[in-house]
Coordinates of C-alpha atoms in Angstrom, one line a residue:
M1 CA 40.6 118.7 117.5
Q2 CA 41.3 115.4 119.2
L3 CA 44.4 115.3 121.3
T4 CA 45.9 113.1 124.0
G5 CA 46.0 114.3 127.5
A6 CA 49.8 114.8 127.2
E7 CA 49.3 116.9 124.1
I8 CA 46.6 118.9 125.9
I9 CA 49.1 119.6 128.7
V10 CA 51.6 121.0 126.2
E11 CA 49.0 123.1 124.4
C12 CA 47.8 124.5 127.7
L13 CA 51.4 125.5 128.6
K14 CA 51.7 127.2 125.2
E15 CA 48.3 129.0 125.9
Q16 CA 49.8 130.4 129.1
G17 CA 52.9 131.7 127.4
V18 CA 55.2 129.2 129.0
D19 CA 58.5 128.9 127.1
T20 CA 60.7 127.2 129.7
V21 CA 60.0 124.3 132.0
F22 CA 62.2 122.4 134.5
G23 CA 61.9 118.8 135.3
Y24 CA 63.0 115.2 135.4
P25 CA 61.2 112.3 133.5
G26 CA 60.0 109.0 134.8
G27 CA 57.6 106.2 133.9
T28 CA 54.2 107.7 134.6
I29 CA 55.0 111.1 133.0
L30 CA 56.6 109.6 129.8
N31 CA 53.6 110.5 127.6
V32 CA 54.0 114.2 128.6
Y33 CA 57.8 114.0 127.8
D34 CA 57.0 112.5 124.5
A35 CA 54.6 115.4 123.7
L36 CA 57.3 117.9 124.8
Y37 CA 59.8 116.2 122.5
K38 CA 57.5 117.1 119.6
H39 CA 57.3 120.7 120.7
Q40 CA 60.9 121.3 121.8
D41 CA 61.2 124.2 119.4
E42 CA 58.4 126.0 121.4
I43 CA 58.9 125.0 125.0
F44 CA 62.5 124.5 126.2
H45 CA 62.8 121.8 128.8
V46 CA 65.7 122.1 131.3
L47 CA 66.7 118.7 132.6
T48 CA 67.9 119.3 136.2
S49 CA 70.0 116.9 138.2
H50 CA 67.3 116.3 140.9
E51 CA 63.6 117.2 141.1
Q52 CA 64.2 119.5 144.0
G53 CA 66.5 121.5 141.7
A54 CA 63.6 121.7 139.1
A55 CA 61.3 123.1 141.7
H56 CA 63.9 125.7 142.9
A57 CA 64.6 126.6 139.2
A58 CA 60.9 127.1 138.5
D59 CA 60.7 129.3 141.6
G60 CA 63.8 131.3 140.6
Y61 CA 62.5 131.8 137.1
A62 CA 59.2 133.1 138.6
R63 CA 60.9 135.5 141.0
A64 CA 63.2 136.9 138.2
T65 CA 60.5 137.3 135.6
G66 CA 57.2 137.8 137.4
K67 CA 55.8 134.9 135.3
V68 CA 54.4 131.6 136.6
G69 CA 57.2 129.0 136.9
V70 CA 56.6 125.4 135.8
C71 CA 58.2 122.2 137.0
L72 CA 57.5 118.6 136.1
A73 CA 58.0 115.3 137.9
T74 CA 57.0 111.7 137.7
S75 CA 55.1 109.8 140.4
G76 CA 56.2 108.6 143.8
P77 CA 59.7 109.8 144.7
G78 CA 59.8 112.2 141.7
A79 CA 56.8 114.0 143.1
T80 CA 57.9 114.0 146.7
N81 CA 61.3 115.4 145.7
L82 CA 59.4 118.5 144.7
V83 CA 58.0 119.0 148.1
T84 CA 60.7 121.2 149.6
G85 CA 60.7 123.4 146.5
I86 CA 56.9 123.8 146.6
A87 CA 57.0 124.7 150.3
T88 CA 59.7 127.2 149.6
A89 CA 57.5 128.9 147.0
Y90 CA 54.5 128.8 149.2
M91 CA 56.2 130.5 152.1
D92 CA 57.4 133.3 149.9
S93 CA 54.2 133.6 147.8
I94 CA 55.8 132.7 144.5
P95 CA 53.6 131.7 141.5
M96 CA 54.4 128.2 140.4
V97 CA 52.6 125.3 138.8
A98 CA 54.0 121.8 139.6
I99 CA 52.7 119.1 137.2
T100 CA 53.1 115.5 138.3
A101 CA 51.9 112.3 136.8
N102 CA 50.6 109.4 138.9
V103 CA 49.8 105.7 138.4
T104 CA 46.8 104.8 136.3
L105 CA 43.3 105.2 137.8
P106 CA 42.8 101.5 138.4
M107 CA 46.0 101.3 140.3
L108 CA 45.3 104.3 142.6
G109 CA 44.9 103.4 146.3
K110 CA 46.6 100.0 146.0
D111 CA 50.1 101.0 147.1
S112 CA 51.2 100.5 143.5
F113 CA 54.8 100.9 142.4
Q114 CA 55.8 104.6 142.8
E115 CA 52.3 105.6 143.9
V116 CA 51.9 108.5 146.4
D117 CA 49.1 110.8 147.1
I118 CA 51.1 113.9 146.2
A119 CA 48.0 116.2 146.2
G120 CA 47.4 115.1 149.8
V121 CA 51.1 115.5 150.8
T122 CA 51.2 119.0 149.4
M123 CA 47.8 120.2 150.6
P124 CA 49.3 122.4 153.4
I125 CA 51.9 124.0 151.2
T126 CA 50.0 124.9 148.0
K127 CA 47.3 127.4 147.2
H128 CA 45.3 124.6 145.6
G129 CA 45.9 121.0 144.5
Y130 CA 44.2 118.9 141.9
I131 CA 44.3 115.2 140.9
V132 CA 43.0 114.8 137.4
K133 CA 41.3 111.4 136.7
D134 CA 39.2 112.5 133.7
V135 CA 40.8 113.8 130.5
S136 CA 37.7 115.9 129.7
I137 CA 38.5 118.3 132.6
L138 CA 42.3 118.4 132.1
A139 CA 42.6 121.6 130.1
D140 CA 40.3 123.6 132.3
T141 CA 42.1 122.3 135.4
L142 CA 45.4 123.5 134.1
R143 CA 44.0 126.9 133.2
K144 CA 42.6 127.2 136.7
A145 CA 45.9 126.2 138.1
F146 CA 47.7 129.1 136.3
H147 CA 45.0 131.5 137.2
I148 CA 45.1 130.6 140.9
A149 CA 48.9 130.7 141.1
A150 CA 49.1 134.2 139.8
S151 CA 45.9 135.7 141.3
G152 CA 45.7 137.6 144.7
R153 CA 48.6 136.5 146.9
P154 CA 50.6 134.3 144.5
G155 CA 51.6 130.8 145.3
P156 CA 52.2 127.3 144.0
V157 CA 49.5 125.0 142.6
L158 CA 49.9 121.3 142.1
V159 CA 48.3 119.4 139.2
D160 CA 48.6 115.6 139.5
V161 CA 47.5 113.7 136.4
T162 CA 47.0 109.9 136.2
K163 CA 49.0 108.2 133.5
D164 CA 45.9 106.9 131.6
V165 CA 44.6 110.5 131.4
T166 CA 47.8 111.5 129.7
A167 CA 47.2 108.8 127.1
A168 CA 43.4 109.3 126.6
L169 CA 42.0 111.3 123.7
C170 CA 39.8 114.3 124.1
E171 CA 38.5 117.3 122.2
Y172 CA 40.7 120.3 122.8
T173 CA 39.6 123.9 122.1
P174 CA 42.2 126.6 122.6
K175 CA 41.4 129.5 125.0
K176 CA 43.0 132.8 125.9
P177 CA 44.3 132.8 129.5
E178 CA 42.3 134.8 132.0
P179 CA 44.2 137.7 133.6
P180 CA 45.0 137.3 137.3
E181 CA 42.5 138.7 139.7
H182 CA 43.6 140.7 142.8
G183 CA 40.3 141.3 144.5
S184 CA 41.0 144.7 146.2
R185 CA 38.5 145.2 149.0
F186 CA 39.5 148.6 150.5
T187 CA 36.8 151.3 150.9
P188 CA 37.0 155.1 150.6
E189 CA 36.5 155.3 154.3
E190 CA 39.5 153.1 154.9
V191 CA 41.5 155.2 152.6
E192 CA 40.5 158.3 154.5
A193 CA 41.5 156.6 157.8
A194 CA 44.9 155.7 156.4
L195 CA 45.4 159.3 155.1
R196 CA 44.6 160.7 158.5
L197 CA 47.3 158.5 160.1
L198 CA 49.8 159.5 157.4
T199 CA 49.2 163.2 157.6
T200 CA 49.2 163.5 161.4
S201 CA 52.3 161.4 161.9
K202 CA 55.4 163.2 163.1
K203 CA 57.8 160.2 162.9
P204 CA 56.6 157.8 160.2
Y205 CA 58.6 154.8 159.1
I206 CA 57.9 152.6 156.0
Y207 CA 58.5 148.9 156.2
V208 CA 58.6 147.3 152.8
G209 CA 58.0 143.5 152.3
G210 CA 57.9 141.0 149.5
G211 CA 54.5 142.1 148.4
A212 CA 56.0 145.3 147.0
V213 CA 58.1 143.2 144.7
L214 CA 55.3 140.8 143.7
S215 CA 52.8 143.5 143.0
G216 CA 55.2 145.5 140.8
A217 CA 54.8 148.5 143.0
A218 CA 58.4 149.7 143.2
Q219 CA 57.7 153.0 141.5
Q220 CA 54.7 153.6 143.7
V221 CA 56.7 152.8 146.9
R222 CA 59.3 155.3 145.9
E223 CA 56.8 158.0 145.2
F224 CA 55.0 157.3 148.5
A225 CA 58.2 157.5 150.5
A226 CA 59.2 160.8 148.8
K227 CA 55.7 162.3 149.5
L228 CA 55.6 161.1 153.1
D229 CA 59.3 162.1 153.6
S230 CA 59.8 159.0 155.6
P231 CA 62.7 156.7 156.2
V232 CA 62.4 153.2 154.7
C233 CA 63.5 149.8 155.8
D234 CA 62.8 146.5 154.2
S235 CA 62.5 142.8 154.9
L236 CA 64.6 140.2 153.2
M237 CA 61.9 139.6 150.7
G238 CA 61.3 143.3 150.0
K239 CA 64.8 144.0 148.8
G240 CA 65.0 146.0 145.6
A241 CA 61.4 147.4 145.8
F242 CA 63.1 150.6 147.3
D243 CA 66.4 152.0 146.0
G244 CA 69.2 150.8 148.2
H245 CA 71.1 154.0 147.4
S246 CA 68.3 156.4 148.4
P247 CA 69.1 158.7 151.4
L248 CA 65.8 157.6 152.9
Y249 CA 66.8 154.0 152.9
T250 CA 68.1 152.7 156.2
G251 CA 68.6 149.0 155.5
M252 CA 67.0 145.8 156.5
I253 CA 64.9 145.4 159.7
G254 CA 64.9 142.5 162.2
M255 CA 67.2 139.9 163.5
H256 CA 70.1 141.0 161.3
G257 CA 68.8 144.4 160.4
T258 CA 70.7 147.6 160.8
K259 CA 70.8 149.4 164.1
A260 CA 69.3 152.5 162.4
S261 CA 66.3 150.5 161.1
N262 CA 65.7 148.6 164.4
L263 CA 66.1 151.6 166.6
G264 CA 64.2 153.9 164.3
V265 CA 61.2 151.6 164.0
S266 CA 61.3 151.3 167.8
E267 CA 61.0 155.2 168.1
C268 CA 58.6 155.9 165.3
D269 CA 55.0 157.0 165.9
L270 CA 53.5 155.4 162.7
L271 CA 54.8 152.2 161.0
I272 CA 53.5 151.6 157.5
A273 CA 53.8 148.0 156.4
L274 CA 53.7 147.6 152.7
G275 CA 53.1 144.0 151.6
A276 CA 54.8 142.6 154.7
R277 CA 53.7 139.9 157.1
F278 CA 55.5 140.8 160.3
S279 CA 57.6 137.7 160.3
D280 CA 59.1 136.7 163.7
R281 CA 62.5 137.3 162.2
V282 CA 61.5 140.9 161.7
V283 CA 59.4 141.5 164.8
G284 CA 61.4 139.7 167.5
N285 CA 59.5 140.3 170.8
A286 CA 56.0 141.2 169.5
K287 CA 55.0 142.9 172.7
K288 CA 57.9 145.3 172.4
F289 CA 57.9 145.8 168.6
A290 CA 57.2 149.4 167.5
S291 CA 55.6 149.9 170.9
N292 CA 55.4 153.7 170.4
A293 CA 53.7 153.5 167.0
R294 CA 50.3 153.1 165.4
I295 CA 50.4 150.6 162.6
L296 CA 49.0 151.0 159.1
H297 CA 49.0 147.6 157.4
I298 CA 48.6 147.3 153.6
D299 CA 48.4 143.7 152.2
I300 CA 46.6 141.7 149.5
D301 CA 45.9 138.9 152.0
A302 CA 43.2 139.8 154.5
A303 CA 44.4 136.8 156.7
E304 CA 47.7 138.7 157.4
I305 CA 45.9 141.7 159.0
N306 CA 46.1 141.4 162.8
K307 CA 47.7 137.9 162.5
N308 CA 51.1 138.8 164.0
M309 CA 50.7 142.5 164.9
R310 CA 47.5 144.4 165.7
A311 CA 46.9 147.1 163.1
D312 CA 45.3 150.5 163.9
A313 CA 44.2 150.8 160.2
A314 CA 44.4 148.4 157.3
L315 CA 43.9 148.4 153.5
V316 CA 43.4 145.0 151.8
G317 CA 44.1 144.8 148.1
D318 CA 46.8 145.0 145.5
L319 CA 49.6 147.2 146.8
K320 CA 50.2 148.9 143.5
E321 CA 46.6 150.0 143.2
I322 CA 46.4 151.1 146.9
L323 CA 49.5 153.2 146.7
D324 CA 48.3 154.8 143.5
T325 CA 45.2 155.8 145.4
L326 CA 47.1 157.1 148.4
N327 CA 49.7 158.9 146.3
E328 CA 46.9 160.9 144.5
S329 CA 45.6 162.3 147.8
L330 CA 48.7 162.4 150.1
P331 CA 50.1 166.0 150.3
Q332 CA 53.8 166.6 150.3
C333 CA 54.9 166.0 153.9
D334 CA 58.0 167.4 155.7
H335 CA 59.7 165.4 158.4
K336 CA 63.2 167.0 158.3
E337 CA 64.0 166.6 162.0
W338 CA 62.9 163.0 162.0
T339 CA 64.8 162.0 158.9
A340 CA 67.9 163.9 160.1
H341 CA 67.7 161.9 163.4
I342 CA 67.6 158.6 161.4
R343 CA 70.5 159.7 159.3
D344 CA 72.4 160.4 162.5
L345 CA 71.7 156.9 163.6
M346 CA 73.0 155.6 160.3
E347 CA 76.2 157.5 160.7
K348 CA 76.6 156.5 164.3
Y349 CA 75.9 152.8 163.6
P350 CA 77.2 151.9 160.1
L351 CA 77.5 148.3 158.9
K352 CA 81.1 147.3 159.4
Y353 CA 83.4 144.2 159.2
D354 CA 87.0 143.3 159.7
E355 CA 88.7 144.7 156.6
S356 CA 92.1 143.3 157.3
Q357 CA 91.4 139.9 155.8
L358 CA 89.3 138.2 153.2
S359 CA 85.6 138.1 154.3
C360 CA 82.2 137.6 152.7
P361 CA 81.2 141.2 153.1
Y362 CA 84.3 142.2 151.1
V363 CA 83.4 139.7 148.4
I364 CA 79.8 141.1 148.2
E365 CA 81.0 144.7 148.1
E366 CA 83.4 143.8 145.2
L367 CA 80.6 142.0 143.4
D368 CA 78.4 145.1 143.9
R369 CA 81.1 147.4 142.5
I370 CA 81.9 145.2 139.5
T371 CA 78.3 144.6 138.5
G372 CA 77.2 148.1 139.3
G373 CA 74.5 146.7 141.5
D374 CA 72.7 145.4 138.4
A375 CA 73.1 141.6 138.8
I376 CA 70.5 139.1 139.9
I377 CA 71.8 137.7 143.2
T378 CA 70.4 134.4 144.5
T379 CA 71.4 133.0 147.8
D380 CA 71.2 129.9 150.0
V381 CA 70.5 130.3 153.7
G382 CA 72.7 131.4 156.5
Q383 CA 75.4 133.9 157.2
H384 CA 76.2 134.5 153.5
Q385 CA 72.5 135.2 152.9
M386 CA 72.5 138.0 155.5
W387 CA 75.8 139.4 154.2
A388 CA 74.4 139.4 150.7
A389 CA 71.3 141.3 151.9
Q390 CA 73.4 143.8 153.9
Y391 CA 76.3 144.6 151.6
Y392 CA 74.9 144.5 148.0
H393 CA 72.9 147.6 147.1
Y394 CA 69.7 146.5 145.4
T395 CA 68.2 149.2 143.3
R396 CA 65.6 147.2 141.3
P397 CA 63.0 144.6 142.2
R398 CA 63.4 141.0 141.3
T399 CA 67.2 141.2 141.7
F400 CA 67.5 139.5 145.1
I401 CA 66.2 136.0 145.1
S402 CA 66.4 134.0 148.4
S403 CA 64.4 131.6 150.5
G404 CA 63.0 133.8 153.2
G405 CA 60.1 132.1 154.9
L406 CA 61.2 128.4 154.7
G407 CA 64.9 129.1 154.9
T408 CA 65.8 126.3 152.5
M409 CA 69.5 125.3 152.4
G410 CA 70.3 124.2 148.9
Y411 CA 67.8 126.6 147.3
G412 CA 70.1 129.1 145.5
L413 CA 71.9 127.2 142.7
G414 CA 68.6 125.8 141.2
A415 CA 67.1 129.3 141.6
C416 CA 70.0 130.9 139.9
I417 CA 69.7 128.6 136.9
G418 CA 66.0 129.4 136.7
A419 CA 66.7 133.1 137.0
K420 CA 69.3 133.0 134.2
M421 CA 66.9 131.1 132.0
G422 CA 64.3 133.7 132.5
R423 CA 66.6 136.7 132.3
P424 CA 69.5 135.8 130.0
D425 CA 70.4 139.4 129.7
K426 CA 71.4 139.7 133.4
I427 CA 74.5 138.5 135.3
C428 CA 73.2 135.9 137.7
V429 CA 75.2 135.0 140.8
N430 CA 74.4 132.5 143.5
I431 CA 76.1 133.0 146.8
A432 CA 76.2 129.9 149.1
G433 CA 77.9 128.7 152.2
D434 CA 79.8 125.5 152.0
G435 CA 77.2 123.8 154.1
C436 CA 74.4 124.8 151.8
F437 CA 76.3 124.2 148.6
R438 CA 76.8 120.5 149.5
M439 CA 73.1 120.0 149.5
N440 CA 72.4 120.6 145.8
M441 CA 75.8 121.2 144.2
N442 CA 74.9 118.5 141.7
E443 CA 73.0 121.2 139.8
L444 CA 76.3 122.5 138.5
A445 CA 76.0 119.6 136.1
T446 CA 72.7 121.2 134.8
A447 CA 74.5 124.5 134.3
S448 CA 77.4 122.8 132.4
R449 CA 75.0 120.6 130.4
Y450 CA 73.3 123.7 128.8
N451 CA 76.3 126.0 129.3
I452 CA 74.2 128.4 131.4
P453 CA 76.7 131.1 132.4
I454 CA 75.9 131.5 136.1
I455 CA 78.5 132.3 138.7
Q456 CA 78.5 130.2 141.9
I457 CA 80.3 131.8 144.8
V458 CA 81.0 129.4 147.7
I459 CA 81.8 131.2 150.9
N460 CA 83.8 128.4 152.6
N461 CA 84.5 128.8 156.3
H462 CA 84.5 125.0 156.8
V463 CA 81.6 125.2 159.3
L464 CA 77.9 125.7 159.3
G465 CA 78.4 129.3 159.9
M466 CA 75.1 130.6 161.2
V467 CA 74.5 127.6 163.5
R468 CA 78.1 128.0 164.8
Q469 CA 77.4 131.7 165.4
W470 CA 74.4 130.7 167.6
Q471 CA 76.5 128.0 169.3
T472 CA 79.2 130.7 170.1
L473 CA 76.7 133.3 171.4
F474 CA 74.1 131.1 173.1
Y475 CA 75.5 127.6 173.6
D476 CA 78.9 128.3 175.3
H477 CA 81.0 127.3 172.3
R478 CA 79.7 123.8 172.1
Y479 CA 80.1 123.1 168.4
S480 CA 77.9 120.1 168.0
Q481 CA 78.0 118.8 164.4
T482 CA 78.8 122.2 162.8
I483 CA 82.4 121.7 161.8
L484 CA 82.9 120.7 158.2
A485 CA 86.7 120.3 158.1
D486 CA 86.8 117.3 155.8
K487 CA 88.5 116.5 152.5
V488 CA 85.8 117.8 150.1
D489 CA 87.4 120.0 147.3
F490 CA 84.7 122.1 145.8
C491 CA 86.9 123.3 142.9
K492 CA 87.6 119.7 141.9
V493 CA 83.9 118.9 142.2
A494 CA 83.0 121.8 140.0
E495 CA 85.5 120.8 137.4
G496 CA 84.3 117.2 137.5
L497 CA 80.8 118.5 136.8
G498 CA 82.0 120.4 133.8
C499 CA 82.5 123.9 135.2
M500 CA 85.4 126.3 135.5
A501 CA 86.7 126.7 139.1
I502 CA 88.7 129.5 140.8
R503 CA 89.9 129.4 144.5
V504 CA 90.3 132.7 146.3
T505 CA 92.2 133.1 149.5
K506 CA 93.2 136.7 149.5
K507 CA 91.3 140.0 149.0
E508 CA 93.4 141.0 146.0
E509 CA 92.2 137.8 144.2
V510 CA 88.5 138.6 144.4
A511 CA 88.0 141.2 141.7
P512 CA 90.1 139.3 139.1
A513 CA 88.1 136.1 139.8
I514 CA 84.8 137.9 139.4
N515 CA 85.9 139.6 136.2
K516 CA 87.2 136.3 134.8
A517 CA 83.9 134.5 135.6
I518 CA 81.8 137.2 134.0
A519 CA 84.0 137.2 130.9
S520 CA 84.0 133.5 130.5
G521 CA 80.5 133.1 129.2
S522 CA 80.3 129.7 131.0
P523 CA 79.3 128.4 134.4
V524 CA 82.0 129.2 137.0
L525 CA 82.5 128.4 140.6
I526 CA 84.5 130.8 142.8
E527 CA 85.4 129.3 146.2
C528 CA 86.3 132.0 148.8
I529 CA 88.1 130.8 151.9
I530 CA 87.2 132.9 155.0
P531 CA 87.8 132.5 158.7
E532 CA 85.5 130.0 160.6
D533 CA 84.4 132.5 163.2
D534 CA 83.3 135.5 161.1
K535 CA 79.9 136.6 162.4
V536 CA 76.9 138.4 161.0
F537 CA 76.3 141.7 162.9
P538 CA 74.1 143.5 163.9
M539 CA 72.0 140.8 165.6
V540 CA 69.0 140.5 167.8
S541 CA 68.9 137.6 170.2
P542 CA 65.9 135.2 169.7
G543 CA 62.9 136.5 171.6
A544 CA 64.5 139.9 172.3
A545 CA 63.1 143.3 171.3
I546 CA 64.6 144.6 168.1
S547 CA 65.6 147.7 170.0
E548 CA 68.1 145.4 171.8
V549 CA 70.1 145.0 168.6
F550 CA 73.8 144.5 169.2
D551 CA 77.0 144.1 167.3
A552 CA 80.6 142.9 168.0
D553 CA 81.4 146.1 169.9
D554 CA 78.6 145.4 172.4
L555 CA 79.9 142.0 173.4
P556 CA 82.2 141.5 176.4
P557 CA 85.6 140.1 175.5
T558 CA 85.9 136.4 175.8
P559 CA 88.9 134.0 175.8
N560 CA 87.6 132.6 172.4
S561 CA 86.9 135.9 170.8

């Protein structure tokens, strides 16, 4: 049948099972929006307040559901406003297709109104990018985009379509989507080498990364840890792949990891990295990282092997498939003395905070208690992000959604909207600092427009908390441009954008506020006022070994402390 390019785009979205898209219209993409109007009963379009919010919402939708997220934008500034969101998805390996429209083919390359080479701009931050100048290849290009986004190590793909292509007629034939390909390359010999390391280790440690979430390998990870009888730590992206209540779980590793995880990994004789990339925020000083250990690295991306840390053995492929293979052959191991030693470290160095006053850890613990650890938590970036990672017990994958690799301030609210659209059955809460919240708080208007019942918690210390923490510890208390003591009233802003707002200043107000927000069935902002100098501990200084992890008790007293 003959369809316009715009109609072909909509039909291809339907082919791929897309039921929700996020975007913002403009001149060059009007034909696509006209086609969406005719199919609004099949594809629900969420009009965000800004294109960056659309990209973050598509990202959050993808992380919460495991599906490919989709965002739309017009040419020029519409397309460039997606860039931060695309880069965020790229750094964290999130499957997303960004569809943009450009000026007509005769106007390309002439600095036309709202013309930009968005495929060129996003080349370093996408798995692949297309510019479609011929309607006859449009459908196959979109199909390839979805296939690439979901295959192997996932990531964002950009499809830029000229406006005349969206208007041109072409024959369209429906096709079933191709399943993603994961291209496992491991050999029986490599499996044997891995098993030798595993069965001869006396002090193993499992380090779980985001790949364990993306591959759907949570059950396999848990079986593997039980058979190996090994303590388990995770990266920020790996949260929920392993049960946060398990006696084998020791918490996060790295710059703000627990002392037990950081010291334990520094003592182990075998470190097994599952879908992790040895980020600098995990490793610290690479020369001193896990210096007593051999390393077994399992990852779907061959480029990650030996990139940041030298591996003694490696398996390249889908983590779920590899762990199924290892679990079949791995005998039940017994490391009682080792796991008991790690438990002693956990008892000796528990996470702790000042319980005498309202603090973010207290808010997180109350949220964990009230939701039974079963909410989807999104975050922005900074102190609140680390506290959310430390004090909420994640028991299932795809319940912690945060910008790990890029560290995007302003990410969480859009992501929370996307997560709630993808998982309407879940309580969805975004935790943001006041600095982050300012960046994209306009998306509260999106939540109120569609009555999306998300909870936005703003941890307000009237400063850029994490930067101030570094200024306190490493810059002799020179607080250059980190104090936000102005006249902004977040509760009034939220109410002005159509949301309920609650201000919390005491510990006893936290639980009633959370319960009221959950019961409301509408978008709610909870502003929590905390002291400006609360700090995230434990911490590893930049460039130090993770074994040099410290907390407040390790710091000398200062006049400003």
